[in-house]
Coordinates of C-alpha atoms in Angstrom, one line a residue:
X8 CA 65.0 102.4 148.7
X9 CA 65.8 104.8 151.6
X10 CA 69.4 103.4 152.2
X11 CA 70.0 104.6 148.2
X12 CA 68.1 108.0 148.8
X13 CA 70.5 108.4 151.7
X14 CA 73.4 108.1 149.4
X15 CA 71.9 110.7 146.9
X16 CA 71.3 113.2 149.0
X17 CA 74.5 112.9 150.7
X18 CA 76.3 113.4 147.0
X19 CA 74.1 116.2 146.3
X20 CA 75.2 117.9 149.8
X21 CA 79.1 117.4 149.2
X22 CA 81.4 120.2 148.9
X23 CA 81.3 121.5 145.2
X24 CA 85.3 121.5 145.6
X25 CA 84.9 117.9 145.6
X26 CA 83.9 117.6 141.8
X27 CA 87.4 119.7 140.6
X28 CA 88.9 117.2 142.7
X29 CA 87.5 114.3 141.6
X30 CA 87.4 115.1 137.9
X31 CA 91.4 116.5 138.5
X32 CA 92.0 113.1 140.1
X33 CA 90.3 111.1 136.7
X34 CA 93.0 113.3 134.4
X35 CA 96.3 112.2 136.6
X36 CA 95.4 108.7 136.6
X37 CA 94.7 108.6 132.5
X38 CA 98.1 110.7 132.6
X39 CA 99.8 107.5 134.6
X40 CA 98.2 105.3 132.3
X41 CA 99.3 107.4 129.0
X42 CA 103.0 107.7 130.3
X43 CA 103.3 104.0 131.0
X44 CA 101.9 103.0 127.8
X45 CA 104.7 105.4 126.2
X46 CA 107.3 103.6 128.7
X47 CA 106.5 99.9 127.4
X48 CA 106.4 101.6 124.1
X49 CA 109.9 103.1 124.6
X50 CA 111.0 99.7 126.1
X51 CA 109.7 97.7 123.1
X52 CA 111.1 99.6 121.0
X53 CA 114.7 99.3 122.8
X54 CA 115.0 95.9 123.0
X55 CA 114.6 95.4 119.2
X56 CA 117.3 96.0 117.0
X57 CA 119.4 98.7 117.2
X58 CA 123.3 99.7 116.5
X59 CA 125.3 101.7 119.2
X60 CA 128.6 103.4 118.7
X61 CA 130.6 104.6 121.7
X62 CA 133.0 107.7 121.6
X63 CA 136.4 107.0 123.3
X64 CA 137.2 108.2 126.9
X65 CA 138.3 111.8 127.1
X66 CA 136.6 112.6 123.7
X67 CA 135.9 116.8 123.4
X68 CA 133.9 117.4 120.9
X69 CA 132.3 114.1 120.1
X70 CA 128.9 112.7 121.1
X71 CA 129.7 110.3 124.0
X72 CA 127.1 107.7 122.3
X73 CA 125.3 107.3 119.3
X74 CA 121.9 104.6 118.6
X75 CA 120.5 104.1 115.7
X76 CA 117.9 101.3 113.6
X77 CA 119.7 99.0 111.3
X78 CA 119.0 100.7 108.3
X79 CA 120.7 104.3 109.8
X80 CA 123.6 102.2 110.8
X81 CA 123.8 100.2 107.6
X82 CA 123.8 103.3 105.9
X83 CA 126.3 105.2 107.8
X84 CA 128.5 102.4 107.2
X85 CA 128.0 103.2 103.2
X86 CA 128.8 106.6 103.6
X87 CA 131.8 105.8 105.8
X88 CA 132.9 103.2 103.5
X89 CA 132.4 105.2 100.2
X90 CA 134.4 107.6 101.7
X91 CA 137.4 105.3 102.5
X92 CA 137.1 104.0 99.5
X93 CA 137.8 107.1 97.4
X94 CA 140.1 108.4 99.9
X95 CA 138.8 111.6 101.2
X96 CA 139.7 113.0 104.3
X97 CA 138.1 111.8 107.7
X98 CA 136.8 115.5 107.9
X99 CA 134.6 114.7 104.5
X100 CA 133.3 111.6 106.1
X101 CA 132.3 113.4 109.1
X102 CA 131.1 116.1 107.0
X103 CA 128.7 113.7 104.5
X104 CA 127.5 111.8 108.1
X105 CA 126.2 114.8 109.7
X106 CA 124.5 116.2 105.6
X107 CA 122.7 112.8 105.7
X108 CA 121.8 112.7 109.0
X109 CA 120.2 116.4 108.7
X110 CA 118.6 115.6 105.3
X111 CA 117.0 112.3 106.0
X112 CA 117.9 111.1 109.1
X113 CA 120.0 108.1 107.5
X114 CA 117.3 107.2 105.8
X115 CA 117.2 106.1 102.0
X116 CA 113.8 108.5 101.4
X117 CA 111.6 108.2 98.2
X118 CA 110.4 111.6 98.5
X119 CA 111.1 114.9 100.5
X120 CA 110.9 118.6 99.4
X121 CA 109.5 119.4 96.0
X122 CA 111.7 116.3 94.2
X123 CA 114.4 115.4 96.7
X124 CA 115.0 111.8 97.4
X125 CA 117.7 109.3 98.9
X126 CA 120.4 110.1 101.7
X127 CA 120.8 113.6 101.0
X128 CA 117.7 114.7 99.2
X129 CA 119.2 115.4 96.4
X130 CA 116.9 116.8 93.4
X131 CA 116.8 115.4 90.1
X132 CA 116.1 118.9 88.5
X133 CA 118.4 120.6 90.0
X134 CA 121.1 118.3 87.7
X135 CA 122.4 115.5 90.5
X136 CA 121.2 112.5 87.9
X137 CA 118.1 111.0 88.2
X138 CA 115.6 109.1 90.8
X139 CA 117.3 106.0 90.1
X140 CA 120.4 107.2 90.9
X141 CA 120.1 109.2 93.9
X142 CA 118.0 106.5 95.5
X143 CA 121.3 103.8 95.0
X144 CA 123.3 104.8 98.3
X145 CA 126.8 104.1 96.9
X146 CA 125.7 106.5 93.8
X147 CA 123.8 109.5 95.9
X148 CA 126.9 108.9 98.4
X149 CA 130.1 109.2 95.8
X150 CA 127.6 112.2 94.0
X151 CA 128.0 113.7 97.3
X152 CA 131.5 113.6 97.9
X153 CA 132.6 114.7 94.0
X154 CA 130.5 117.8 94.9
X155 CA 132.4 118.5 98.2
X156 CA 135.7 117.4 97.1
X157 CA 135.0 119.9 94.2
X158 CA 134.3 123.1 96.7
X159 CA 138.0 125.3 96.6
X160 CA 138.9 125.6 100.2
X161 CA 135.9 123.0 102.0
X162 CA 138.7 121.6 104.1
X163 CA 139.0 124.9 106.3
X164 CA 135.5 125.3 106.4
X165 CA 133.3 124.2 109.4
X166 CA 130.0 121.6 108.7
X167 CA 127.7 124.1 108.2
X168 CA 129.6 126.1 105.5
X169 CA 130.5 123.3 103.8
X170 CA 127.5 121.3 103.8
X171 CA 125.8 124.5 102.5
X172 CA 128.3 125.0 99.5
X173 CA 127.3 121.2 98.7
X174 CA 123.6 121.3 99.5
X175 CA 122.3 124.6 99.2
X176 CA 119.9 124.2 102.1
X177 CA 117.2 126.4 103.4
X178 CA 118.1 125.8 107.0
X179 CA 122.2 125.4 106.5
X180 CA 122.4 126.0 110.6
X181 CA 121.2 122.9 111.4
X182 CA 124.1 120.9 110.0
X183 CA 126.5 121.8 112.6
X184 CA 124.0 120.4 115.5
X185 CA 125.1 116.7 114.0
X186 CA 128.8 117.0 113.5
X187 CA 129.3 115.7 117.3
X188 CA 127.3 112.2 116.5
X189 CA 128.7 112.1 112.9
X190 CA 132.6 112.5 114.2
X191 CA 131.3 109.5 116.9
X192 CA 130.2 107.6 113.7
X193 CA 133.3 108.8 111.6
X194 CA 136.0 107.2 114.0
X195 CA 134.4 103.9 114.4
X196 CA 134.0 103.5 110.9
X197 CA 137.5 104.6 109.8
X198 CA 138.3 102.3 112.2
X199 CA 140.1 104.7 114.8
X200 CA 137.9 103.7 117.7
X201 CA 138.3 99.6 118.1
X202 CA 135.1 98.1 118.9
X203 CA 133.0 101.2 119.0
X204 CA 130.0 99.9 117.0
X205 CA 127.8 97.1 118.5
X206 CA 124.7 95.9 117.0
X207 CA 122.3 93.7 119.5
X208 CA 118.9 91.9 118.7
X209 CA 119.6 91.4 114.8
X210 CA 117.5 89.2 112.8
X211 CA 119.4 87.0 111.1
X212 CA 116.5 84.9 109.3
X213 CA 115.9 86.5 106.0
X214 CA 118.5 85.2 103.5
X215 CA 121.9 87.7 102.8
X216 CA 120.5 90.1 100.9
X217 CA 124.1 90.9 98.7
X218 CA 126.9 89.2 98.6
X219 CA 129.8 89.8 100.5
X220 CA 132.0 90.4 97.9
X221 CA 130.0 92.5 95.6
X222 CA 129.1 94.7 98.0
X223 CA 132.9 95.1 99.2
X224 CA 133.8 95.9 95.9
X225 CA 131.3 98.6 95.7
X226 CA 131.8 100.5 98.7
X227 CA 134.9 99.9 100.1
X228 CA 136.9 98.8 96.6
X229 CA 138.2 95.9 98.0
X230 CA 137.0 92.4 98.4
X231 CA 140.2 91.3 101.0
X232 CA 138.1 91.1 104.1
X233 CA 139.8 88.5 106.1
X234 CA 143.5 87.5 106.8
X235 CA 145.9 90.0 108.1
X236 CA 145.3 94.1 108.0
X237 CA 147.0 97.3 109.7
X238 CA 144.9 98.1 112.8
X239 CA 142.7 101.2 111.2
X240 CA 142.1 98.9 108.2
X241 CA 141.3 95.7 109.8
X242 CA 138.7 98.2 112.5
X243 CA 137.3 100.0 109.7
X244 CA 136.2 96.9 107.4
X245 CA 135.0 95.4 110.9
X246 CA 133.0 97.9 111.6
X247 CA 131.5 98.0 108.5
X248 CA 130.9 94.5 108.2
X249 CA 128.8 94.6 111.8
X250 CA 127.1 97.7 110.3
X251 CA 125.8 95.9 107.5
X252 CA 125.8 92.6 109.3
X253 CA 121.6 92.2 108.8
X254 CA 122.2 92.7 105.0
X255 CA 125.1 90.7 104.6
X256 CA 123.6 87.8 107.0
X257 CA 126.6 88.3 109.2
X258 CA 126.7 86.3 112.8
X259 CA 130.2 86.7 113.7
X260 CA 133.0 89.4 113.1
X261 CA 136.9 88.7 114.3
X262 CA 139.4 91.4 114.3
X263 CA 142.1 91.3 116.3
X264 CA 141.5 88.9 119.0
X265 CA 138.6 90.4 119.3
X266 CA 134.9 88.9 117.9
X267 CA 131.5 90.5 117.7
X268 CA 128.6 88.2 117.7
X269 CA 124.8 88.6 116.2
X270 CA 124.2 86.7 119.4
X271 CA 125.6 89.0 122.0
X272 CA 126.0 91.9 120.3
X273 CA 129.0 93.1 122.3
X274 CA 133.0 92.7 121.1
X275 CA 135.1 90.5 124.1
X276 CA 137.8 89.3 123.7
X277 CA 138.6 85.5 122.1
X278 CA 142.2 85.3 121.1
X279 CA 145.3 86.8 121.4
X280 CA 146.1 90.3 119.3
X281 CA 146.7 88.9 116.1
X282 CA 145.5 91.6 113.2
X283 CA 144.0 89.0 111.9
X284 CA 140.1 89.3 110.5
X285 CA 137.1 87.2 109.6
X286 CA 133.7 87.2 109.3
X287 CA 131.2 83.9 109.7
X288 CA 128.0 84.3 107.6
X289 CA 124.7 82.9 109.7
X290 CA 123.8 79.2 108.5
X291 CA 127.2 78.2 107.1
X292 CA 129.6 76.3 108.6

């Protein structure tokens, strides 16, 4: 076959800095390939669900946005509403958001360090109660905020030295890199930012998991969710509805003339300013 012979010698006379090329040509094409893969990934993972809370305008000192999974949100909204329901200071809210966030991420964990589990990793041996307990949210978060509350002088304190006092953390730095997102968190669900919090793509198929009521009762101390509230209280116990509107089986939440929907996942406006709330549970009429 001369015409292939032809072709072989001609390969074995190329330039030898033809075969760098080549081979350097091979690695930026698998690199495109790699990065787009991560992309869709990235994309995929975006358009599921996910809870966002915007800062106000003009807002020094806070993260301008904050995005989180369902479960972070629906746990920053027990933490948040634990906290209003004891009545601790917004600066103990703010300071318990950014604890949990460092420790776990907003995550209810099994396991961490040695034998540190739930929000804030607490540790069975070191006398917070036991597994059971600290892996129950409302426990591991009202635990949390008897310890802080119980610190003489925590209120002048910044995150980090607070935190630390509560925690006793090897790396006690790394609590002030969250207090920007957990103030963000903090005012929408003390209900000083109307409308921050907007969850989009929920699935609302699986039956409530709680009732609305019990659940009320256990982290905010109050079952009175609709009918007429002050503007903080009526924002706050919206924003904690939508926060836990996948566990609660929420599709709709009305505050104000205002309604959030599972559907479009964004608060417009439906009504006139009324201070009026309610809250439509997915399947009933």
């Amino acid at each position: 076959m001369p015409g292939a012979r032809r072709v072989l010698d001609a390969w074995d006379e190329r330039p030898r800095w033809l075969v760098p090329v080549a081979l350097g040509t091979v690695l930026v094409v698998l690199l495109v390939v790699v990065v787009v893969v991560i992309v869709n990934g990235v994309t995929a993972v975006t358009a599921g669900p996910q809870c966002t809370v915007t800062a106000p305008p003009n807002s020094p000192g806070l993260r301008p946005t904050w995005s989180g999974s369902v479960e972070q949100t629906d746990n920053a909204a027990t933490i948040a509403g634990i906290g209003w329901k004891m009545g601790v200071p917004d600066r103990a809210v703010t300071i318990a958001l950014a604890t949990a966030i460092q420790e776990s991420g907003l995550a209810n964990l099994e396991s961490g360090d040695r034998d540190s589990v739930g929000l804030f990793q607490q540790r069975p041996s070191q006398g917070w109660g036991t597994e059971a307990q600290l892996t129950n949210t409302v426990t591991a978060t009202t635990k949390f905020y008897d310890a802080l509350l119980a610190v003489p002088g925590w209120a002048g304190m910044d995150v980090t030295q607070a935190a630390q006092r509560v925690q006793r953390s090897g790396y006690p730095e790394a609590y002030a890199d969250h207090e920007p997102e957990a103030r963000t968190l903090a005012l929408a669900f003390l209900g000083q930012a109307p409308g921050a919090l907007t969850c989009t793509h929920l699935d609302l198929s699986a039956p409530a998991q709680e009732t609305v009521v019990r659940l009320a009762t256990d982290e905010l101390g109050t079952a009175r969710l609709s009918g007429s509230q002050t503007a903080d209280t009526g924002w706050a116990i919206a924003s904690w509805l939508v926060g836990h509107a996948t566990r609660l089986a929420l599709d709709r939440v009305t505050f104000d003339g205002r309604t959030w929907t599972a559907e479009s996942g964004t608060w417009t406006q439906t009504g006139p300013a009324d201070g009026v709330l309610a809250l439509h549970r997915a399947g009933t009429p």
